[in-house]
Coordinates of C-alpha atoms in Angstrom, one line a residue:
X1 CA 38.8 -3.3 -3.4
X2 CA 36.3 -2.6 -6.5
X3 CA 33.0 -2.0 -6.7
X4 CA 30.8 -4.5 -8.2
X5 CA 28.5 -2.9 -10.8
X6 CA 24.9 -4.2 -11.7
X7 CA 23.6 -1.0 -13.1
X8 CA 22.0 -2.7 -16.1
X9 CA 19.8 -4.8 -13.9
X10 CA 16.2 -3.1 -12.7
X11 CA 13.7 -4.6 -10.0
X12 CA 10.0 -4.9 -9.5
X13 CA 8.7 -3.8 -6.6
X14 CA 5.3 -4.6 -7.1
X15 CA 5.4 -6.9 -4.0
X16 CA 6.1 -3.9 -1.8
X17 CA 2.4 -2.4 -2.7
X18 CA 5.4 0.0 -5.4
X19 CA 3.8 0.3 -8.3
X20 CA 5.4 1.3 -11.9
X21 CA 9.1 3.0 -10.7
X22 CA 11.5 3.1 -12.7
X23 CA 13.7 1.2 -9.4
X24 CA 17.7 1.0 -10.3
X25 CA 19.0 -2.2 -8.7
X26 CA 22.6 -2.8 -6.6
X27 CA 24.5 0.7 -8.1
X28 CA 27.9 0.3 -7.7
X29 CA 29.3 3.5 -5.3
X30 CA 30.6 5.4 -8.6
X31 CA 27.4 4.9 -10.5
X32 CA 25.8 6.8 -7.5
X33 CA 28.0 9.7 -7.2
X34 CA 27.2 10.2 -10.9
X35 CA 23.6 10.0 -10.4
X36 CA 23.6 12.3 -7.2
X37 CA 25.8 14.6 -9.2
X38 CA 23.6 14.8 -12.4
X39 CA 19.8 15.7 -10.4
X40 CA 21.9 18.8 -8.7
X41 CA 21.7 16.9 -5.0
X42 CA 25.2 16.8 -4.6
X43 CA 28.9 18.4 -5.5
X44 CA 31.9 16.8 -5.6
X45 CA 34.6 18.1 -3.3
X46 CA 38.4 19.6 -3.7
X47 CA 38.8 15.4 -2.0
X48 CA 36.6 13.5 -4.3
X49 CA 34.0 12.4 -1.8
X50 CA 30.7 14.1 -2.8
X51 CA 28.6 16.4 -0.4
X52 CA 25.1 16.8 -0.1
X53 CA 23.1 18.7 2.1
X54 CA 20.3 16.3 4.1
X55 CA 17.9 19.8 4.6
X56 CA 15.7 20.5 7.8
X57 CA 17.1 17.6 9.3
X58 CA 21.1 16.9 10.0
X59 CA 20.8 14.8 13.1
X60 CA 18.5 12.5 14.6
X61 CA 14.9 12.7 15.8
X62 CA 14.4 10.9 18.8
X63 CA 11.1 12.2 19.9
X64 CA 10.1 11.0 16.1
X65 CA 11.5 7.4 16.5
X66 CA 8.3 4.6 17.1
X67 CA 8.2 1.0 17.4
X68 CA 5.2 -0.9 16.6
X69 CA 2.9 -2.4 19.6
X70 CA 2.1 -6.0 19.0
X71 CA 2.5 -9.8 20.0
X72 CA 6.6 -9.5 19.8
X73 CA 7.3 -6.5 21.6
X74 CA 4.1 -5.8 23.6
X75 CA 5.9 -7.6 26.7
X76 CA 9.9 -7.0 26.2
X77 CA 9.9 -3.7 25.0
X78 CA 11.0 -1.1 27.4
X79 CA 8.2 1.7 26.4
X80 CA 8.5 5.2 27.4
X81 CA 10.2 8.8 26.1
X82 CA 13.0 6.8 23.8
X83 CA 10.8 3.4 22.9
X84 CA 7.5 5.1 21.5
X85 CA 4.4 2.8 20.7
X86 CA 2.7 3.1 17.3
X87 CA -0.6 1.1 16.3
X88 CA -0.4 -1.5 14.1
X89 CA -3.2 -0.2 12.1
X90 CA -1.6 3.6 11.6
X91 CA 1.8 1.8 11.0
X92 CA 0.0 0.2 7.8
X93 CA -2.2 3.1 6.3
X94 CA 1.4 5.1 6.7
X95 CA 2.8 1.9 4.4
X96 CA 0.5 2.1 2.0
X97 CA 0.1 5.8 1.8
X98 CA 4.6 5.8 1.3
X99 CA 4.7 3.2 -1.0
X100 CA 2.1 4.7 -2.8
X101 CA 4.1 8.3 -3.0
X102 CA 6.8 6.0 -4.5
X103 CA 5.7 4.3 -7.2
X104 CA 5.8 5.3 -10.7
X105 CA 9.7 7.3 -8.9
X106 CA 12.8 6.9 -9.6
X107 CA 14.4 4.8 -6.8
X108 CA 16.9 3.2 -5.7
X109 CA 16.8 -0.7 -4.7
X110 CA 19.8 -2.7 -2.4
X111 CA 20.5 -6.2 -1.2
X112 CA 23.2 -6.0 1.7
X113 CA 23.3 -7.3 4.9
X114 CA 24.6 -6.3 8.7
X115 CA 26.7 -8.6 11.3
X116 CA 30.1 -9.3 9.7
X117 CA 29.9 -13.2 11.8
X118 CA 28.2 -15.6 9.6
X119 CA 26.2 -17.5 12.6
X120 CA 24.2 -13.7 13.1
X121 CA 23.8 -12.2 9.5
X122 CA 20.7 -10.6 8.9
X123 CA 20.2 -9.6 5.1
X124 CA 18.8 -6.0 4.5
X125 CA 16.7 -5.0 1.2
X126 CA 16.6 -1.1 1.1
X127 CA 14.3 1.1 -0.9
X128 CA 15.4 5.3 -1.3
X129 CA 14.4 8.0 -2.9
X130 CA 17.4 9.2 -3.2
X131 CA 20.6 8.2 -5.0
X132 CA 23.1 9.2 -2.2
X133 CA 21.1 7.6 0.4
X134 CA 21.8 4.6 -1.3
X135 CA 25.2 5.1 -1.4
X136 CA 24.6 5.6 2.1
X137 CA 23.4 2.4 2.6
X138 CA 26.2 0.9 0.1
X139 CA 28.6 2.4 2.6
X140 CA 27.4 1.3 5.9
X141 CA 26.1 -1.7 5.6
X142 CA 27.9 -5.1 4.5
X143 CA 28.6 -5.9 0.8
X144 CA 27.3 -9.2 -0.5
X145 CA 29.8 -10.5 -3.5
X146 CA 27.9 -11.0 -6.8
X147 CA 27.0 -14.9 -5.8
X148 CA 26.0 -14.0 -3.0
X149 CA 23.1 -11.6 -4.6
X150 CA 22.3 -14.5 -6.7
X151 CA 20.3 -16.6 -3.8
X152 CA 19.8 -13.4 -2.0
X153 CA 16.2 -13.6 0.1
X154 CA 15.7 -10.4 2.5
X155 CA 14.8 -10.4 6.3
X156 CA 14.1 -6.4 7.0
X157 CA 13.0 -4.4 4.5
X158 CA 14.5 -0.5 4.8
X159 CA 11.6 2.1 3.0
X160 CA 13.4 5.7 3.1
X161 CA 11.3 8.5 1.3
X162 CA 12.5 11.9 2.5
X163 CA 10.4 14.0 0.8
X164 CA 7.5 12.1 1.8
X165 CA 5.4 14.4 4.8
X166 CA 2.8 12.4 6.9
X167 CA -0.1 14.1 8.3
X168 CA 0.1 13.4 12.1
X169 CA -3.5 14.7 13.1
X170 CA -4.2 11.6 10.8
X171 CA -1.4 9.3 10.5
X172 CA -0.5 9.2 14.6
X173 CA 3.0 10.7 14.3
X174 CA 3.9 13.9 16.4
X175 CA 5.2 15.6 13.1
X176 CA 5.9 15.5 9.9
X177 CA 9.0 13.1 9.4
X178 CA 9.4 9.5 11.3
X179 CA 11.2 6.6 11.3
X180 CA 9.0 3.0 12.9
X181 CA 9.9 -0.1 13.6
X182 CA 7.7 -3.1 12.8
X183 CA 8.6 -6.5 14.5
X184 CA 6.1 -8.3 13.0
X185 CA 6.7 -7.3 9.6
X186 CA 10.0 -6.7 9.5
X187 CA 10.1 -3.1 8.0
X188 CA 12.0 0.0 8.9
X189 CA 9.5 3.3 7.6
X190 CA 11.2 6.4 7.4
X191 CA 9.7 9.5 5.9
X192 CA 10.0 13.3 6.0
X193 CA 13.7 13.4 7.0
X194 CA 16.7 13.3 4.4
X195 CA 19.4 12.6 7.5
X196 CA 20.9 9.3 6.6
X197 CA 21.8 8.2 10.4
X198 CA 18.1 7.1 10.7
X199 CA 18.7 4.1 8.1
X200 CA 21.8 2.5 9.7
X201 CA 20.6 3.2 13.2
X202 CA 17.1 2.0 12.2
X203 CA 18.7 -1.6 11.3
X204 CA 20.7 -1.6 14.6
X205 CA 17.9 -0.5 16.6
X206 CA 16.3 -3.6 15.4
X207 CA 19.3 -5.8 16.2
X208 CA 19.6 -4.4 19.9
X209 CA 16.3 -6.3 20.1
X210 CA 16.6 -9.2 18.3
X211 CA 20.1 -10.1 19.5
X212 CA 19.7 -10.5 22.8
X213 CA 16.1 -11.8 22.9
X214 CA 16.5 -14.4 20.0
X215 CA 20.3 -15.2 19.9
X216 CA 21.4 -14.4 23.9
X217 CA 24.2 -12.1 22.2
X218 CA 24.8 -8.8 23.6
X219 CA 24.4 -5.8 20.7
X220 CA 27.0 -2.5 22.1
X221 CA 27.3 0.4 20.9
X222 CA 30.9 0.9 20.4
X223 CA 34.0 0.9 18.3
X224 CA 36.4 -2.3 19.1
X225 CA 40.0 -3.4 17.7
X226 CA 42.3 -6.2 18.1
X227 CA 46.2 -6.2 18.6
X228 CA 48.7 -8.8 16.9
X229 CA 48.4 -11.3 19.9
X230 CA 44.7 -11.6 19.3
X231 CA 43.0 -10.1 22.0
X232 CA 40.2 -7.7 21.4
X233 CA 39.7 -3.9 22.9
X234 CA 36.4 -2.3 23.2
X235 CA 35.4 1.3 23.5
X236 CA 32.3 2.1 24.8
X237 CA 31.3 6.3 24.6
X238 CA 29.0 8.8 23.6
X239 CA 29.7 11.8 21.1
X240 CA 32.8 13.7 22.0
X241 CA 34.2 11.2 24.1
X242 CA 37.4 9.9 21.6
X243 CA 36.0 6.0 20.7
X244 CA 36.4 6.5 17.1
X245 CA 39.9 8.6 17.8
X246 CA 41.2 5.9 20.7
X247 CA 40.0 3.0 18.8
X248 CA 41.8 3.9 16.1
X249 CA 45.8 2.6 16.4
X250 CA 48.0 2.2 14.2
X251 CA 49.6 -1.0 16.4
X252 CA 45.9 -2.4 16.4
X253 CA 43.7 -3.2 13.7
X254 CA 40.2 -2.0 14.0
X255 CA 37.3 -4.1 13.9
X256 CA 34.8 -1.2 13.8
X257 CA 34.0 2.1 15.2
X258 CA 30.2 2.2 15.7
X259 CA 28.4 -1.0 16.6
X260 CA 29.1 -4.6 17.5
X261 CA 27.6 -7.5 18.8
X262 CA 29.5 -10.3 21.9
X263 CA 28.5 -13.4 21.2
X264 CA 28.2 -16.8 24.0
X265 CA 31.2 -17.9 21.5
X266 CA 33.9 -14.8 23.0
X267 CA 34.0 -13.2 19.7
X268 CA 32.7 -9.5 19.2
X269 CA 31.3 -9.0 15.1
X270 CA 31.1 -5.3 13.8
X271 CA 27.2 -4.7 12.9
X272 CA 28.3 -2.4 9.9
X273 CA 30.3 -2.3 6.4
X274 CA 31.7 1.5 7.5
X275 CA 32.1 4.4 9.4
X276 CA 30.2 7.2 10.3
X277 CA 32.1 9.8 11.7
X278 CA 32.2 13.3 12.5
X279 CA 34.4 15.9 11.0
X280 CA 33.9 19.0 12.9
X281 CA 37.1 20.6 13.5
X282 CA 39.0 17.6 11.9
X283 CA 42.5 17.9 10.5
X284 CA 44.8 15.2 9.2
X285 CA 47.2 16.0 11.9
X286 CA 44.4 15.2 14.3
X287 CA 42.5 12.6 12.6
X288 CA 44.1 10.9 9.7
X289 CA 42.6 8.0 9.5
X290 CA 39.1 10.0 9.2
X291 CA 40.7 12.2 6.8
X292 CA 42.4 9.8 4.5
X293 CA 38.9 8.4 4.1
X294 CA 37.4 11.2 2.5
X295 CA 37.7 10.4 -1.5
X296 CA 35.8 9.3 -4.0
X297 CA 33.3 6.9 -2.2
X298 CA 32.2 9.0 1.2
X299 CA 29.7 11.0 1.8
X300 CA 30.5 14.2 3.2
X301 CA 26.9 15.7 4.6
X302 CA 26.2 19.8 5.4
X303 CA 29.5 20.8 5.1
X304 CA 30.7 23.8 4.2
X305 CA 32.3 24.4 0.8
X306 CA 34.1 27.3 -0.5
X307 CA 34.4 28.4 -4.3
X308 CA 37.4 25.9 -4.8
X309 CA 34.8 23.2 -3.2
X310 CA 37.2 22.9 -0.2
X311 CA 35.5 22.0 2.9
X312 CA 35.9 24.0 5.5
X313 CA 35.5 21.6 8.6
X314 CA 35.2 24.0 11.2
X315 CA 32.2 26.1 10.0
X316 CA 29.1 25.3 11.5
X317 CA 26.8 27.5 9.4
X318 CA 24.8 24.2 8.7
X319 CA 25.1 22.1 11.9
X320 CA 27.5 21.1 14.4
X321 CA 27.2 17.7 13.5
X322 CA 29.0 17.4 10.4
X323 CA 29.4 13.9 9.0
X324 CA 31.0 10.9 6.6
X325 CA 30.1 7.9 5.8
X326 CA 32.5 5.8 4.4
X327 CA 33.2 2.1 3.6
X328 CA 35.5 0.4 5.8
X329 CA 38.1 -0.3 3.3
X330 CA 38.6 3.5 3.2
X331 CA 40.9 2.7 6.1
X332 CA 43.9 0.3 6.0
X333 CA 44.7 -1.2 9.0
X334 CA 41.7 -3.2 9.3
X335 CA 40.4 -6.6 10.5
X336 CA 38.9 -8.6 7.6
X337 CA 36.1 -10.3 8.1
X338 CA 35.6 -7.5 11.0
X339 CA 34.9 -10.2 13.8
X340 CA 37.1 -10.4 17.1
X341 CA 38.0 -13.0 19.5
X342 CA 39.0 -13.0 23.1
X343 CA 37.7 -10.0 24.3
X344 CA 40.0 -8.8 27.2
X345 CA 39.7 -5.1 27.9
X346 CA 37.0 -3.1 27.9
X347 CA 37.0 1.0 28.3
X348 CA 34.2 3.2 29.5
X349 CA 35.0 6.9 28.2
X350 CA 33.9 9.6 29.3
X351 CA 34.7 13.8 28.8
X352 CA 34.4 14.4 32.7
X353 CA 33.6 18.3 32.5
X354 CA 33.8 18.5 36.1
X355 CA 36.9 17.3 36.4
X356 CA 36.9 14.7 39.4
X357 CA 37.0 11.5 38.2
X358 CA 40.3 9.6 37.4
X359 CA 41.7 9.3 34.0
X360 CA 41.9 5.9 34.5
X361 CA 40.9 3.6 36.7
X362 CA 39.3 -0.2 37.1
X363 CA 36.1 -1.4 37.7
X364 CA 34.5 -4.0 39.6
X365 CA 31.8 -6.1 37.6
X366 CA 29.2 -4.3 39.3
X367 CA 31.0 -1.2 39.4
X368 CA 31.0 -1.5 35.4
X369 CA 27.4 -2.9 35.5
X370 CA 26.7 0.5 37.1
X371 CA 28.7 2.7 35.0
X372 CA 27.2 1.0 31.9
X373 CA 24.1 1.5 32.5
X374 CA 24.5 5.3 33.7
X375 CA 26.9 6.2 30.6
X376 CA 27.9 9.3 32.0
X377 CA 29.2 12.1 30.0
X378 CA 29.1 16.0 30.8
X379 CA 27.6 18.7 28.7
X380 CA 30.1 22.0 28.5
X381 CA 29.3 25.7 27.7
X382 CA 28.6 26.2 24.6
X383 CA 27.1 22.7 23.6
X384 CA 23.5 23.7 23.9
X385 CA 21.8 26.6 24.3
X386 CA 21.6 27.3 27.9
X387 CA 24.6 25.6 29.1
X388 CA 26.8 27.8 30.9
X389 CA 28.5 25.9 33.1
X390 CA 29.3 21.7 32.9
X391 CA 25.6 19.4 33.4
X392 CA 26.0 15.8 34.0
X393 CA 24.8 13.6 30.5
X394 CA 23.5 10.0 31.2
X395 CA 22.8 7.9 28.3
X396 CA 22.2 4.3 29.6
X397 CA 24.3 1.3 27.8
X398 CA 25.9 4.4 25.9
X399 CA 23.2 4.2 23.7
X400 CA 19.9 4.6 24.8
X401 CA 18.2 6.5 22.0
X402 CA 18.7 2.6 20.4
X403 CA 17.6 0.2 22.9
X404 CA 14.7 -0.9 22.8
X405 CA 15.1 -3.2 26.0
X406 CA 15.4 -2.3 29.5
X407 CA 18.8 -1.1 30.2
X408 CA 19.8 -3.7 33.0
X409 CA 18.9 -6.0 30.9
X410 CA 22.1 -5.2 28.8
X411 CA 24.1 -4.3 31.5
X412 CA 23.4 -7.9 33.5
X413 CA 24.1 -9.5 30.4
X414 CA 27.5 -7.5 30.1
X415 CA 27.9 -9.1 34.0
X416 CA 27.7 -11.9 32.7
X417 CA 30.0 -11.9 30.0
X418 CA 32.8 -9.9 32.1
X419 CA 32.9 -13.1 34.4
X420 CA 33.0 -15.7 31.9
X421 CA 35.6 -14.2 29.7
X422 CA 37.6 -13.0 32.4
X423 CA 37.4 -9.0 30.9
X424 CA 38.8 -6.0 32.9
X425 CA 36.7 -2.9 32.6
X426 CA 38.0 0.5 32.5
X427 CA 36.7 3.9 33.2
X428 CA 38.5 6.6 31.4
X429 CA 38.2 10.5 31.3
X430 CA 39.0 12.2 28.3
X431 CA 37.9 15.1 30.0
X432 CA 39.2 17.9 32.6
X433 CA 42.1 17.8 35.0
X434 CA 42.8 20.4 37.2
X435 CA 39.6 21.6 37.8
X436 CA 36.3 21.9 36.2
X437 CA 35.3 23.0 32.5
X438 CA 36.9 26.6 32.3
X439 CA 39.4 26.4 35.0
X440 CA 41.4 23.2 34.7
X441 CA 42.1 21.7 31.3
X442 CA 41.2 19.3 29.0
X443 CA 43.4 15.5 29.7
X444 CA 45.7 15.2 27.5
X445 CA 45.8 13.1 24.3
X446 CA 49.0 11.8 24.8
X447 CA 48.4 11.2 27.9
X448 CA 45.3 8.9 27.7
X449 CA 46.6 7.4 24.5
X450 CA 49.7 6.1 26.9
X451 CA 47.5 4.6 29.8
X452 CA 45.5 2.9 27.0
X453 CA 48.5 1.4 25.7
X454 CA 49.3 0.2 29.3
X455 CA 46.6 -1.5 29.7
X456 CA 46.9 -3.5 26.0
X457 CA 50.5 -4.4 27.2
X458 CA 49.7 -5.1 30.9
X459 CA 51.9 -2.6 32.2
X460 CA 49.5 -1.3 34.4
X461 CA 49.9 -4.6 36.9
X462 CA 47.0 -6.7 38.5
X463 CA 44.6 -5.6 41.2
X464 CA 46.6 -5.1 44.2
X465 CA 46.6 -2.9 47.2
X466 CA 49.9 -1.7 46.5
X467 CA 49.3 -0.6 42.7
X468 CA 46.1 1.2 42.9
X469 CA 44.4 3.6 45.4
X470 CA 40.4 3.3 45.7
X471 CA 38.9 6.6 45.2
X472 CA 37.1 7.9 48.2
X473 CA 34.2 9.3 46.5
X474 CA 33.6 7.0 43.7
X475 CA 35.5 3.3 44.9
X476 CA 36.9 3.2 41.9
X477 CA 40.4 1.9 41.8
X478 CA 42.8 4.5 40.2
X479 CA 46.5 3.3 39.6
X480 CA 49.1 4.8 41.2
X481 CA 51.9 4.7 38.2
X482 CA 51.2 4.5 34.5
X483 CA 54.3 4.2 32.0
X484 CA 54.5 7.8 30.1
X485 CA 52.6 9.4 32.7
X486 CA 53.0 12.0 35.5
X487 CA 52.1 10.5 38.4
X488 CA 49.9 13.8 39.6
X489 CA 48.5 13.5 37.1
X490 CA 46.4 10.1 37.8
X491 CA 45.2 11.5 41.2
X492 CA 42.3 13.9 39.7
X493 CA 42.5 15.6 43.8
X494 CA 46.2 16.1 43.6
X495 CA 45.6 18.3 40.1
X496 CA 43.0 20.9 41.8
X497 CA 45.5 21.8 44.5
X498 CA 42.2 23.0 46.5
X499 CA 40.8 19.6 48.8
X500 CA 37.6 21.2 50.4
X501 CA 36.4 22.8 46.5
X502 CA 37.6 19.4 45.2
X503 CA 35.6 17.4 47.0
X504 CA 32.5 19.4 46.7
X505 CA 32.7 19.0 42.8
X506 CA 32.9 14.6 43.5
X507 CA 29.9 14.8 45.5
X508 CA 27.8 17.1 42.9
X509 CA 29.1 14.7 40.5
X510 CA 28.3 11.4 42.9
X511 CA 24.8 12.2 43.5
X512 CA 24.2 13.0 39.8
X513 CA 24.6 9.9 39.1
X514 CA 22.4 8.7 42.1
X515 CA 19.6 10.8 41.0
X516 CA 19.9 9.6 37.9
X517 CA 20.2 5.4 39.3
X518 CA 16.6 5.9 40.2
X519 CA 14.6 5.3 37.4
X520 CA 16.8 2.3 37.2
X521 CA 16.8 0.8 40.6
X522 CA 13.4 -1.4 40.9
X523 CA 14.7 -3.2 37.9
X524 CA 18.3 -3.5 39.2
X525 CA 20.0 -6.4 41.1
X526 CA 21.7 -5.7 44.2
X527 CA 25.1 -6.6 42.3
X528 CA 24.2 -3.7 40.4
X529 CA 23.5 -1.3 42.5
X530 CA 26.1 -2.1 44.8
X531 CA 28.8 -0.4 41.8
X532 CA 27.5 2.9 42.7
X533 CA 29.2 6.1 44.4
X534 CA 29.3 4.8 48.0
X535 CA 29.7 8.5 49.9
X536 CA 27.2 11.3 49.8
X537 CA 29.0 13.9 51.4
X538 CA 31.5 15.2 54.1

């Protein structure tokens, strides 16, 4: 696949209050590299992806991360610590006073768009600062074809200035960088931050809204792929967990890794044009698809280099989270266009630090209305400052940092859509066996990779007494046999060899999650809560 090129072609911008820049329109992925190379903000690597350094921030901001208070969202937002209410009025002296620091720039202008189905595109015009942040964009977003640019008329505008610092004593931000959401106006502002996550996951924060408010489609945050009798898989995990590694199959072809919407039709579209992975630690031996990816076209950001400008991937001098961004077509065994039909599977995964819940095992539809909403993961030594020993990790809908409605309100909807299509739910552990974080060990690839693969060829039977065993802490339903297996191995009890310490570690564990369920439970049906732990103790 080529890059289309329209570098000869500027754009005014005067209709965005941007006045007198010097604004380079649709760059093909080359052109930026070149440019990102030439103003000294990036090096080309030993691999020919370039890498650039994103400064004070390389992650997110969620306590920086506002949505606009007005007639749309007033009533259907879910406002609190992750959905942050800005004033209409602040929201538009911050406008003015960004565009303003723009114009007479040189910037970088992009039509593209985001939802791969037709029936749901929503086309993107985005404004940087920066030439790699428009590559960025070029990357992870979807690529209209030259006649499609032709008629092309914008629904969300994207403004990214980095090196633009509000005032928040007068512009009503808590610091100096931001990234709002206006409804109304259809604008994502970002400012004061050079980490390129907050442009994609500004767009998608905006079609977790819109999606299931205006189209009754429910937006997920997860990788999904499809296998050569058509049925769809879908992976559903936070950071660490293995959604980009286990969606990822050579047998399969992947859809996406990141986002995705399920629509009343049974088909599941991928939100994005590429993938945004993380490459600490990676290796082609661990990772190759992720690896592969990493030529001329991706984005490597706050790696390390060394004097050959090899990356090292495992030094963290910069920041644990070490990323790419590539375009899709950087992998081969892909679905094109990247849209789904009959979804059938669904796994939950989750790195279990404590080591008590099954490595597989299958949910009820309020069981996975439960465990959707909870999106449990565990934080291990070493992961934060302070962490010495495994603490439970809820992130509701797997995603919560990008949903801007009320998590049951996803999770009812997923309810929904597990009945009419049919779907079977599965909760996998990635995590420990044998014991907790620093006495058992972490499960084994192999291992999960083969009762993934039993469930996509129904070898792992239908619901029956005889094939599964119903946890006594948790009611989930753990099979008994898995092909390529051990079966001690799919009883998390039988692998601690100690019952009484066993069980103590399931009920810590059980009544995390119940403490947790609270803040959740005057806005939950009783179907829901019903898929909780169902023990408290001996």
């Amino acid at each position: 696949m080529t890059n289309n090129t329209f570098s000869t072609k500027t754009i005014s911008l005067n209709q965005y209050g941007i006045k007198n820049a010097k604004a380079h329109y649709q760059l093909s992925s080359d052109e930026l590299h070149e440019e990102t190379i030439k103003k000294g903000q990036g090096v080309e690597t030993s691999l020919g992806a370039i890498a650039v350094n994103t400064g004070e921030f390389t992650g997110r901001s969620p306590q920086d991360r506002f949505i606009v208070k007005d007639s749309i969202t007033e009533d259907k937002i879910w406002w609190g610590d992750i959905n942050i209410p800005f004033e209409p009025a602040a929201f538009d002296t911050l406008y003015d006073k960004v565009v303003d620091y723009l114009s007479e720039k040189e910037i970088y202008v992009r039509d593209a768009y985001a939802c791969a189905d037709e029936n749901y595109k929503l086309n993107i015009r985005v404004i940087n600062e920066y030439p790699w942040s428009n590559m960025f964009a070029h990357n992870m977003f979807l690529r209209p074809t030259e006649v499609e640019l032709e008629g092309f008329n914008e629904e969300w505008l994207v403004v990214n200035a980095p090196g633009f610092m509000a005032n928040p004593e007068i512009d009503g931000t808590r610091q100096h960088n931001f990234a709002i959401l206006n409804f109304e106006k259809k604008i994502a502002l970002i400012g004061g931050t050079g980490y390129t996550g907050e442009i994609k996951k500004g767009i998608f924060s905006a079609l977790n809204f819109i999606l299931p408010v205006f189209k009754n489609t429910l937006p997920m945050h997860c990788s999904a792929n499809i296998g050569k009798n058509g049925e769809t898989a879908i992976f559903f995990g936070l950071s660490g967990t293995g959604k980009t590694t286990l969606s990822a199959d050579p047998e399969r072809k992947l859809i996406g890794d990141d986002e995705h919407g399920w629509t009343n039709e049974n088909t599941v579209f991928n939100f994005e044009g590429g993938c945004y992975a993380k490459v600490i630690d990676l290796s082609e031996e661990k990772e190759p698809d992720i690896y592969r990816a990493i030529k001329k076209g991706a984005i490597l950001e706050n790696v390390v280099l060394d004097e050959n400008k090899n990356v090292d991937f495992e030094d963290t001098t910069i920041t644990q989270n070490t990323r790419v961004s590539y375009p899709i077509y950087h992998i081969d065994n892909i679905q094109v266009p990247s849209i789904g039909k009959n979804p059938k599977n669904i796994f939950f995964l989750t790195a279990d630090a404590f080591g008590v819940l099954p490595p597989i095992s299958k949910l009820t539809p309020s069981q996975a209305a439960y465990h959707f909403i909870s999106g449990y993961t565990a934080k291990v030594a070493g992961t934060e400052a302070g962490v010495t020993e495994p603490v439970p990790s809820f992130s509701a809908c797997f995603g919560a940092p990008f949903m801007p409605l009320h998590p049951t309100a996803y999770a009812e909807m997923l309810s929904e859509k597990m009945k009419e299509s049919g779907v079977n739910v599965w909760l996998v552990n990635t995590g420990w066996s044998g014991g907790q974080y620093g006495v058992g060990k972490r499960m084994a690839l192999k291992y999960t990779r083969a009762m993934i693969a039993a469930v996509l060829d129904g070898a792992l039977g239908d619901y029956t007494y005889e094939d599964y065993h119903i946890h006594s802490v948790f009611g989930v339903a753990q099979p008994r046999k898995c092909p390529g297996v051990p079966d001690a191995i799919l009883s998390p009890r039988t692998t601690w060899n100690d019952d009484q310490k066993y069980y103590e570690t399931a009920f810590k564990l059980s009544n995390a999650f119940r403490e947790n369920f609270k803040k959740f439970e005057s806005y939950a049906n009783e179907e829901i809560r019903r898929g909780g732990p169902q023990r408290y103790g001996f």
